[in-house]
Amino acid sequence: MPYTTAHVATARPSRYIKQLLSHMGKKIPAELAGDSRGTLTFAQGTCVFTPSRGHLDMIITAVDAEGLATVQDVVTSHLVRFATQEELKVEWTEPAAGDSMNIVHPVASDYVLTHCTPADDVLQELVVRTREATGDASGMQVSHDEGAFLTMLVRMVGARRAVEVGVFTGYSSICIARGLAEGGRLLACDVSDEWTTIAREYWERAGVADRIDLEIGPAIDTLRALPDEPSIDIAFIDADKVNYPAYYEEIVRRLRPGGLVVLDNVFLGARVFDPAFQEEHHIEMRRLNDLIARDERVESVMLPVRDGVTLARKR
């Protein structure tokens, strides 16, 4: 149960953050950002402080419940001690695990789906076919709103050359291909003949099969075989998470200036927020998220769309 939050009513949030970081920063790493957001890094976990009008928000994450409780006690005691002109009420939420977090509330999800351009018959039928053919794995298919977002991004970039890593049953491929400029082509990479057989059928039905080149095999080999020149306009990565860093690197070096790489599932069902999750794909995704934020070759934004989507634009 490695995260907890507190919402503390106060007219002096920034002041308390500065006091906490100044005092505790003598013993542990402390960082104050230009927007007054503060971070304390303990051996047991991390506490982030965000000031807002009339309150102070705090988030603690730790590897285990014991570490969480330790950081919680230390932060609470210091904060209350600094409050000499008011009485602060610090109430932490019940400790919870990252995978219990509901990133997209069902009500919000339904509202979003019904307030974008509707999917046509082909895409709607592909959703049903995928559900029937793949069962629980159908969750790998992008939602309609994310598919519409991809089409719009491809059109805004004016893309003629696109790359997709991870095809599944072809929904996102259709969305990307439909947005391509005249004469554009999509290189689609996947390892499954089974799922891409469905994709091929629906590419034909959608009228985009002539724009898609499917490569079956390890995507990293396909990417490394591409010419080592900046010619890709847009790329979408939605495949095995452990290899995301490798896919990203091979694609970014081949993006043209102004080109865009879109990465899906960067939250991993909220598990990236939770340091208790330490499987290889959790570690690699956190590493990549940190790398992209520091990568001087791109300007990036991480969006809370579905399971997290990062956009990185080549400078």
mmCIF file of C-alpha atoms in Angstrom:
data_model
loop_
_atom_site.group_PDB
_atom_site.id
_atom_site.type_symbol
_atom_site.label_atom_id
_atom_site.label_comp_id
_atom_site.label_asym_id
_atom_site.label_seq_id
_atom_site.Cartn_x
_atom_site.Cartn_y
_atom_site.Cartn_z
ATOM 1 C CA MET A 1 0.000 0.000 0.000
ATOM 2 C CA PRO A 2 2.625 2.512 -1.085
ATOM 3 C CA TYR A 3 0.903 5.849 -1.670
ATOM 4 C CA THR A 4 -1.207 8.288 0.309
ATOM 5 C CA THR A 5 -2.311 11.899 -0.099
ATOM 6 C CA ALA A 6 -3.379 14.793 2.108
ATOM 7 C CA HIS A 7 -5.295 17.982 1.339
ATOM 8 C CA VAL A 8 -4.511 20.580 4.011
ATOM 9 C CA ALA A 9 -6.482 23.809 4.251
ATOM 10 C CA THR A 10 -4.147 26.784 4.767
ATOM 11 C CA ALA A 11 -3.610 30.300 3.481
ATOM 12 C CA ARG A 12 0.183 29.783 3.579
ATOM 13 C CA PRO A 13 0.964 26.698 1.451
ATOM 14 C CA SER A 14 4.075 28.106 -0.248
ATOM 15 C CA ARG A 15 5.488 29.305 3.050
ATOM 16 C CA TYR A 16 5.173 25.856 4.632
ATOM 17 C CA ILE A 17 6.805 24.205 1.643
ATOM 18 C CA LYS A 18 9.803 26.525 1.880
ATOM 19 C CA GLN A 19 10.100 25.912 5.619
ATOM 20 C CA LEU A 20 9.921 22.142 5.244
ATOM 21 C CA LEU A 21 12.484 22.038 2.451
ATOM 22 C CA SER A 22 14.825 24.486 4.190
ATOM 23 C CA HIS A 23 14.739 22.618 7.487
ATOM 24 C CA MET A 24 14.776 19.037 6.243
ATOM 25 C CA GLY A 25 17.005 19.777 3.280
ATOM 26 C CA LYS A 26 19.950 19.909 5.657
ATOM 27 C CA LYS A 27 19.697 16.118 6.036
ATOM 28 C CA ILE A 28 17.973 14.769 2.931
ATOM 29 C CA PRO A 29 17.652 15.790 -0.749
ATOM 30 C CA ALA A 30 15.182 18.663 -1.168
ATOM 31 C CA GLU A 31 14.115 20.402 -4.366
ATOM 32 C CA LEU A 32 12.034 23.523 -4.869
ATOM 33 C CA ALA A 33 10.759 24.161 -8.400
ATOM 34 C CA GLY A 34 10.127 27.581 -9.863
ATOM 35 C CA ASP A 35 6.373 27.120 -9.462
ATOM 36 C CA SER A 36 6.850 26.445 -5.704
ATOM 37 C CA ARG A 37 6.289 22.710 -6.047
ATOM 38 C CA GLY A 38 8.549 20.983 -3.533
ATOM 39 C CA THR A 39 10.002 17.491 -3.195
ATOM 40 C CA LEU A 40 11.640 15.739 -0.239
ATOM 41 C CA THR A 41 13.395 12.443 -0.933
ATOM 42 C CA PHE A 42 13.715 10.199 2.117
ATOM 43 C CA ALA A 43 15.448 6.836 2.276
ATOM 44 C CA GLN A 44 12.002 5.273 2.732
ATOM 45 C CA GLY A 45 10.094 7.237 0.081
ATOM 46 C CA THR A 46 9.253 10.601 -1.460
ATOM 47 C CA CYS A 47 6.902 13.422 -0.491
ATOM 48 C CA VAL A 48 5.744 15.978 -3.052
ATOM 49 C CA PHE A 49 4.167 19.284 -1.986
ATOM 50 C CA THR A 50 1.982 21.365 -4.291
ATOM 51 C CA PRO A 51 0.605 24.774 -3.251
ATOM 52 C CA SER A 52 -2.813 25.897 -4.397
ATOM 53 C CA ARG A 53 -5.057 28.752 -3.390
ATOM 54 C CA GLY A 54 -6.273 27.977 0.113
ATOM 55 C CA HIS A 55 -4.659 24.580 0.537
ATOM 56 C CA LEU A 56 -1.525 22.460 0.433
ATOM 57 C CA ASP A 57 -1.590 19.113 -1.379
ATOM 58 C CA MET A 58 0.856 16.385 -0.382
ATOM 59 C CA ILE A 59 1.613 13.018 -1.995
ATOM 60 C CA ILE A 60 3.775 10.336 -0.417
ATOM 61 C CA THR A 61 5.010 7.262 -2.289
ATOM 62 C CA ALA A 62 7.143 4.482 -0.848
ATOM 63 C CA VAL A 63 8.159 0.923 -1.599
ATOM 64 C CA ASP A 64 6.172 -0.509 1.307
ATOM 65 C CA ALA A 65 3.605 0.414 3.961
ATOM 66 C CA GLU A 66 6.240 0.758 6.682
ATOM 67 C CA GLY A 67 8.223 3.292 4.685
ATOM 68 C CA LEU A 68 5.041 5.143 3.844
ATOM 69 C CA ALA A 69 4.101 5.444 7.509
ATOM 70 C CA THR A 70 7.584 6.678 8.437
ATOM 71 C CA VAL A 71 7.576 9.479 5.864
ATOM 72 C CA GLN A 72 3.999 10.359 6.746
ATOM 73 C CA ASP A 73 4.825 10.740 10.439
ATOM 74 C CA VAL A 74 7.934 12.843 9.816
ATOM 75 C CA VAL A 75 6.232 15.212 7.367
ATOM 76 C CA THR A 76 3.134 15.605 9.529
ATOM 77 C CA SER A 77 5.058 16.353 12.723
ATOM 78 C CA HIS A 78 7.262 18.957 11.051
ATOM 79 C CA LEU A 79 4.372 20.627 9.251
ATOM 80 C CA VAL A 80 2.304 20.939 12.431
ATOM 81 C CA ARG A 81 5.317 22.289 14.321
ATOM 82 C CA PHE A 82 5.822 25.060 11.744
ATOM 83 C CA ALA A 83 2.162 26.137 11.958
ATOM 84 C CA THR A 84 2.507 28.702 14.758
ATOM 85 C CA GLN A 85 -0.199 31.060 13.487
ATOM 86 C CA GLU A 86 -2.919 28.530 12.672
ATOM 87 C CA GLU A 87 -4.019 25.024 13.530
ATOM 88 C CA LEU A 88 -3.520 22.651 10.616
ATOM 89 C CA LYS A 89 -5.647 19.579 10.136
ATOM 90 C CA VAL A 90 -3.579 16.929 8.380
ATOM 91 C CA GLU A 91 -5.576 13.871 7.358
ATOM 92 C CA TRP A 92 -3.954 11.301 5.104
ATOM 93 C CA THR A 93 -5.998 9.062 2.835
ATOM 94 C CA GLU A 94 -5.934 5.321 3.455
ATOM 95 C CA PRO A 95 -2.751 3.812 1.987
ATOM 96 C CA ALA A 96 -3.369 2.287 -1.433
ATOM 97 C CA ALA A 97 -1.521 0.512 -4.224
ATOM 98 C CA GLY A 98 -1.041 2.002 -7.669
ATOM 99 C CA ASP A 99 -2.993 -0.702 -9.453
ATOM 100 C CA SER A 100 -6.089 0.197 -7.439
ATOM 101 C CA MET A 101 -6.122 3.731 -8.858
ATOM 102 C CA ASN A 102 -8.951 4.505 -11.274
ATOM 103 C CA ILE A 103 -7.151 6.686 -13.815
ATOM 104 C CA VAL A 104 -10.212 7.249 -15.987
ATOM 105 C CA HIS A 105 -13.532 7.245 -14.162
ATOM 106 C CA PRO A 106 -16.247 5.317 -16.048
ATOM 107 C CA VAL A 107 -18.469 8.407 -16.123
ATOM 108 C CA ALA A 108 -15.679 10.514 -17.641
ATOM 109 C CA SER A 109 -14.830 7.718 -20.082
ATOM 110 C CA ASP A 110 -18.389 7.483 -21.349
ATOM 111 C CA TYR A 111 -18.681 11.261 -21.654
ATOM 112 C CA VAL A 112 -15.458 11.454 -23.677
ATOM 113 C CA LEU A 113 -16.518 8.644 -26.009
ATOM 114 C CA THR A 114 -19.828 10.330 -26.751
ATOM 115 C CA HIS A 115 -18.321 13.752 -27.361
ATOM 116 C CA CYS A 116 -15.934 13.167 -30.231
ATOM 117 C CA THR A 117 -16.633 12.361 -33.885
ATOM 118 C CA PRO A 118 -18.336 8.932 -33.886
ATOM 119 C CA ALA A 119 -16.510 5.861 -35.172
ATOM 120 C CA ASP A 120 -17.728 4.559 -38.517
ATOM 121 C CA ASP A 121 -19.210 1.104 -39.049
ATOM 122 C CA VAL A 122 -15.869 -0.526 -39.870
ATOM 123 C CA LEU A 123 -14.218 0.589 -36.639
ATOM 124 C CA GLN A 124 -17.256 -0.309 -34.563
ATOM 125 C CA GLU A 125 -17.392 -3.785 -36.092
ATOM 126 C CA LEU A 126 -13.646 -4.217 -35.505
ATOM 127 C CA VAL A 127 -14.178 -3.510 -31.814
ATOM 128 C CA VAL A 128 -16.762 -6.290 -31.632
ATOM 129 C CA ARG A 129 -14.656 -8.698 -33.693
ATOM 130 C CA THR A 130 -11.619 -8.053 -31.512
ATOM 131 C CA ARG A 131 -13.584 -8.645 -28.336
ATOM 132 C CA GLU A 132 -14.979 -11.923 -29.674
ATOM 133 C CA ALA A 133 -11.656 -13.157 -31.043
ATOM 134 C CA THR A 134 -9.232 -12.104 -28.309
ATOM 135 C CA GLY A 135 -11.263 -12.117 -25.085
ATOM 136 C CA ASP A 136 -9.436 -10.425 -22.213
ATOM 137 C CA ALA A 137 -6.637 -9.378 -24.578
ATOM 138 C CA SER A 138 -9.088 -7.015 -26.303
ATOM 139 C CA GLY A 139 -8.041 -4.397 -23.737
ATOM 140 C CA MET A 140 -4.903 -3.899 -25.840
ATOM 141 C CA GLN A 141 -7.007 -2.181 -28.497
ATOM 142 C CA VAL A 142 -6.958 1.621 -28.358
ATOM 143 C CA SER A 143 -10.223 3.318 -27.430
ATOM 144 C CA HIS A 144 -12.171 5.260 -30.039
ATOM 145 C CA ASP A 145 -11.240 8.648 -28.588
ATOM 146 C CA GLU A 146 -7.544 7.754 -28.665
ATOM 147 C CA GLY A 147 -7.884 6.502 -32.228
ATOM 148 C CA ALA A 148 -9.544 9.772 -33.265
ATOM 149 C CA PHE A 149 -6.722 11.616 -31.496
ATOM 150 C CA LEU A 150 -4.152 9.684 -33.556
ATOM 151 C CA THR A 151 -5.891 10.522 -36.825
ATOM 152 C CA MET A 152 -5.958 14.198 -35.897
ATOM 153 C CA LEU A 153 -2.271 14.205 -34.906
ATOM 154 C CA VAL A 154 -1.262 12.553 -38.198
ATOM 155 C CA ARG A 155 -3.202 15.170 -40.138
ATOM 156 C CA MET A 156 -1.828 18.058 -38.090
ATOM 157 C CA VAL A 157 1.742 16.876 -38.681
ATOM 158 C CA GLY A 158 1.008 16.488 -42.392
ATOM 159 C CA ALA A 159 2.547 13.029 -42.218
ATOM 160 C CA ARG A 160 3.467 11.055 -45.314
ATOM 161 C CA ARG A 161 5.696 8.518 -43.616
ATOM 162 C CA ALA A 162 4.434 6.866 -40.449
ATOM 163 C CA VAL A 163 5.601 3.960 -38.287
ATOM 164 C CA GLU A 164 3.540 1.875 -35.879
ATOM 165 C CA VAL A 165 5.104 -0.492 -33.350
ATOM 166 C CA GLY A 166 2.390 -2.879 -32.180
ATOM 167 C CA VAL A 167 -0.537 -3.543 -34.525
ATOM 168 C CA PHE A 168 -2.782 -6.038 -32.660
ATOM 169 C CA THR A 169 -6.008 -6.234 -34.714
ATOM 170 C CA GLY A 170 -5.409 -3.035 -36.635
ATOM 171 C CA TYR A 171 -7.661 -0.365 -35.115
ATOM 172 C CA SER A 172 -4.881 2.170 -34.552
ATOM 173 C CA SER A 173 -3.390 1.329 -37.967
ATOM 174 C CA ILE A 174 -6.646 2.350 -39.648
ATOM 175 C CA CYS A 175 -6.714 5.588 -37.652
ATOM 176 C CA ILE A 176 -3.140 6.455 -38.599
ATOM 177 C CA ALA A 177 -3.500 5.477 -42.262
ATOM 178 C CA ARG A 178 -6.657 7.553 -42.643
ATOM 179 C CA GLY A 179 -4.791 10.658 -41.545
ATOM 180 C CA LEU A 180 -1.868 10.313 -43.972
ATOM 181 C CA ALA A 181 -1.297 12.901 -46.662
ATOM 182 C CA GLU A 182 -1.612 11.958 -50.329
ATOM 183 C CA GLY A 183 0.857 9.192 -51.165
ATOM 184 C CA GLY A 184 1.645 8.524 -47.518
ATOM 185 C CA ARG A 185 2.568 5.094 -46.177
ATOM 186 C CA LEU A 186 2.474 3.380 -42.803
ATOM 187 C CA LEU A 187 5.066 0.801 -41.761
ATOM 188 C CA ALA A 188 3.249 -1.464 -39.287
ATOM 189 C CA CYS A 189 5.369 -3.729 -37.061
ATOM 190 C CA ASP A 190 4.083 -6.750 -35.143
ATOM 191 C CA VAL A 191 5.062 -10.311 -34.208
ATOM 192 C CA SER A 192 1.619 -11.960 -34.468
ATOM 193 C CA ASP A 193 0.282 -13.503 -37.670
ATOM 194 C CA GLU A 194 -2.904 -14.417 -35.810
ATOM 195 C CA TRP A 195 -3.973 -10.937 -34.724
ATOM 196 C CA THR A 196 -2.728 -9.178 -37.851
ATOM 197 C CA THR A 197 -4.849 -11.512 -40.001
ATOM 198 C CA ILE A 198 -7.841 -9.712 -38.517
ATOM 199 C CA ALA A 199 -6.052 -6.402 -39.088
ATOM 200 C CA ARG A 200 -5.526 -7.139 -42.783
ATOM 201 C CA GLU A 201 -9.210 -7.920 -43.242
ATOM 202 C CA TYR A 202 -10.304 -4.652 -41.697
ATOM 203 C CA TRP A 203 -7.631 -2.616 -43.458
ATOM 204 C CA GLU A 204 -9.192 -3.807 -46.699
ATOM 205 C CA ARG A 205 -12.697 -2.978 -45.502
ATOM 206 C CA ALA A 206 -11.544 0.479 -44.374
ATOM 207 C CA GLY A 207 -9.924 1.128 -47.762
ATOM 208 C CA VAL A 208 -6.435 1.727 -46.351
ATOM 209 C CA ALA A 209 -4.689 -1.594 -47.061
ATOM 210 C CA ASP A 210 -2.793 -0.084 -50.000
ATOM 211 C CA ARG A 211 -1.138 2.437 -47.632
ATOM 212 C CA ILE A 212 0.115 -0.075 -45.045
ATOM 213 C CA ASP A 213 3.273 -2.192 -45.186
ATOM 214 C CA LEU A 214 3.110 -4.926 -42.526
ATOM 215 C CA GLU A 215 6.352 -6.393 -41.196
ATOM 216 C CA ILE A 216 6.048 -9.527 -39.060
ATOM 217 C CA GLY A 217 9.002 -10.038 -36.732
ATOM 218 C CA PRO A 218 10.787 -8.304 -33.842
ATOM 219 C CA ALA A 219 10.078 -4.602 -34.281
ATOM 220 C CA ILE A 220 13.526 -3.605 -33.077
ATOM 221 C CA ASP A 221 15.078 -5.462 -36.026
ATOM 222 C CA THR A 222 12.664 -3.802 -38.452
ATOM 223 C CA LEU A 223 13.459 -0.354 -37.057
ATOM 224 C CA ARG A 224 17.218 -0.892 -37.095
ATOM 225 C CA ALA A 225 17.004 -1.944 -40.739
ATOM 226 C CA LEU A 226 15.485 1.405 -41.738
ATOM 227 C CA PRO A 227 17.722 4.024 -43.397
ATOM 228 C CA ASP A 228 19.595 5.993 -40.765
ATOM 229 C CA GLU A 229 18.195 9.351 -41.814
ATOM 230 C CA PRO A 230 15.534 11.739 -40.431
ATOM 231 C CA SER A 231 12.591 10.779 -42.618
ATOM 232 C CA ILE A 232 9.810 9.617 -40.260
ATOM 233 C CA ASP A 233 6.986 12.125 -39.791
ATOM 234 C CA ILE A 234 5.081 10.353 -37.004
ATOM 235 C CA ALA A 235 5.393 7.130 -35.035
ATOM 236 C CA PHE A 236 3.093 5.344 -32.603
ATOM 237 C CA ILE A 237 4.544 2.942 -30.014
ATOM 238 C CA ASP A 238 2.102 0.516 -28.400
ATOM 239 C CA ALA A 239 3.851 -2.832 -28.017
ATOM 240 C CA ASP A 240 5.872 -4.783 -25.431
ATOM 241 C CA LYS A 241 6.761 -2.329 -22.700
ATOM 242 C CA VAL A 242 10.224 -3.655 -21.832
ATOM 243 C CA ASN A 243 11.487 -2.611 -25.263
ATOM 244 C CA TYR A 244 9.934 0.863 -25.264
ATOM 245 C CA PRO A 245 13.315 2.569 -24.600
ATOM 246 C CA ALA A 246 14.893 0.769 -27.553
ATOM 247 C CA TYR A 247 11.966 1.544 -29.870
ATOM 248 C CA TYR A 248 12.004 5.185 -28.796
ATOM 249 C CA GLU A 249 15.719 5.580 -29.485
ATOM 250 C CA GLU A 250 15.591 3.988 -32.935
ATOM 251 C CA ILE A 251 12.606 6.130 -33.909
ATOM 252 C CA VAL A 252 13.743 9.493 -32.501
ATOM 253 C CA ARG A 253 17.032 9.348 -34.370
ATOM 254 C CA ARG A 254 15.013 8.862 -37.579
ATOM 255 C CA LEU A 255 12.359 11.517 -36.917
ATOM 256 C CA ARG A 256 12.504 14.574 -39.123
ATOM 257 C CA PRO A 257 12.576 17.968 -37.371
ATOM 258 C CA GLY A 258 9.012 18.640 -36.267
ATOM 259 C CA GLY A 259 8.244 14.917 -36.394
ATOM 260 C CA LEU A 260 6.252 13.328 -33.608
ATOM 261 C CA VAL A 261 6.497 10.101 -31.615
ATOM 262 C CA VAL A 262 3.420 9.034 -29.642
ATOM 263 C CA LEU A 263 3.811 6.507 -26.815
ATOM 264 C CA ASP A 264 0.824 4.700 -25.326
ATOM 265 C CA ASN A 265 0.424 3.121 -21.859
ATOM 266 C CA VAL A 266 3.091 5.234 -20.178
ATOM 267 C CA PHE A 267 1.190 4.870 -16.870
ATOM 268 C CA LEU A 268 1.024 1.056 -16.995
ATOM 269 C CA GLY A 269 -2.293 1.062 -15.188
ATOM 270 C CA ALA A 270 -0.900 3.565 -12.626
ATOM 271 C CA ARG A 271 1.849 1.117 -11.655
ATOM 272 C CA VAL A 272 4.576 3.550 -12.761
ATOM 273 C CA PHE A 273 3.422 5.875 -9.967
ATOM 274 C CA ASP A 274 3.942 3.153 -7.382
ATOM 275 C CA PRO A 275 7.558 2.255 -6.471
ATOM 276 C CA ALA A 276 6.383 -1.060 -5.034
ATOM 277 C CA PHE A 277 6.017 -2.380 -8.586
ATOM 278 C CA GLN A 278 9.500 -3.457 -9.615
ATOM 279 C CA GLU A 279 9.071 -5.832 -12.543
ATOM 280 C CA GLU A 280 11.266 -5.180 -15.563
ATOM 281 C CA HIS A 281 8.586 -3.403 -17.607
ATOM 282 C CA HIS A 282 7.771 -1.091 -14.677
ATOM 283 C CA ILE A 283 11.432 -0.162 -14.273
ATOM 284 C CA GLU A 284 11.970 0.350 -18.011
ATOM 285 C CA MET A 285 8.878 2.525 -18.409
ATOM 286 C CA ARG A 286 9.877 4.753 -15.489
ATOM 287 C CA ARG A 287 13.358 5.024 -16.962
ATOM 288 C CA LEU A 288 11.963 5.998 -20.346
ATOM 289 C CA ASN A 289 9.532 8.531 -18.882
ATOM 290 C CA ASP A 290 12.430 10.170 -17.049
ATOM 291 C CA LEU A 291 14.625 10.047 -20.156
ATOM 292 C CA ILE A 292 12.037 11.713 -22.404
ATOM 293 C CA ALA A 293 11.505 14.533 -19.896
ATOM 294 C CA ARG A 294 15.263 15.253 -20.039
ATOM 295 C CA ASP A 295 15.850 14.498 -23.735
ATOM 296 C CA GLU A 296 17.112 17.706 -25.344
ATOM 297 C CA ARG A 297 16.353 16.322 -28.817
ATOM 298 C CA VAL A 298 12.615 16.664 -28.225
ATOM 299 C CA GLU A 299 9.966 18.753 -26.528
ATOM 300 C CA SER A 300 7.453 16.540 -24.782
ATOM 301 C CA VAL A 301 4.172 16.441 -22.912
ATOM 302 C CA MET A 302 2.634 13.551 -20.962
ATOM 303 C CA LEU A 303 -1.152 13.486 -21.134
ATOM 304 C CA PRO A 304 -3.583 11.726 -18.752
ATOM 305 C CA VAL A 305 -5.364 10.197 -21.737
ATOM 306 C CA ARG A 306 -6.583 6.655 -21.043
ATOM 307 C CA ASP A 307 -3.496 4.796 -19.718
ATOM 308 C CA GLY A 308 -1.202 7.760 -20.296
ATOM 309 C CA VAL A 309 0.006 9.069 -23.647
ATOM 310 C CA THR A 310 3.289 10.907 -24.219
ATOM 311 C CA LEU A 311 3.900 13.137 -27.217
ATOM 312 C CA ALA A 312 7.524 13.919 -28.068
ATOM 313 C CA ARG A 313 8.226 16.362 -30.917
ATOM 314 C CA LYS A 314 11.663 16.420 -32.541
ATOM 315 C CA ARG A 315 13.295 19.818 -32.262
#
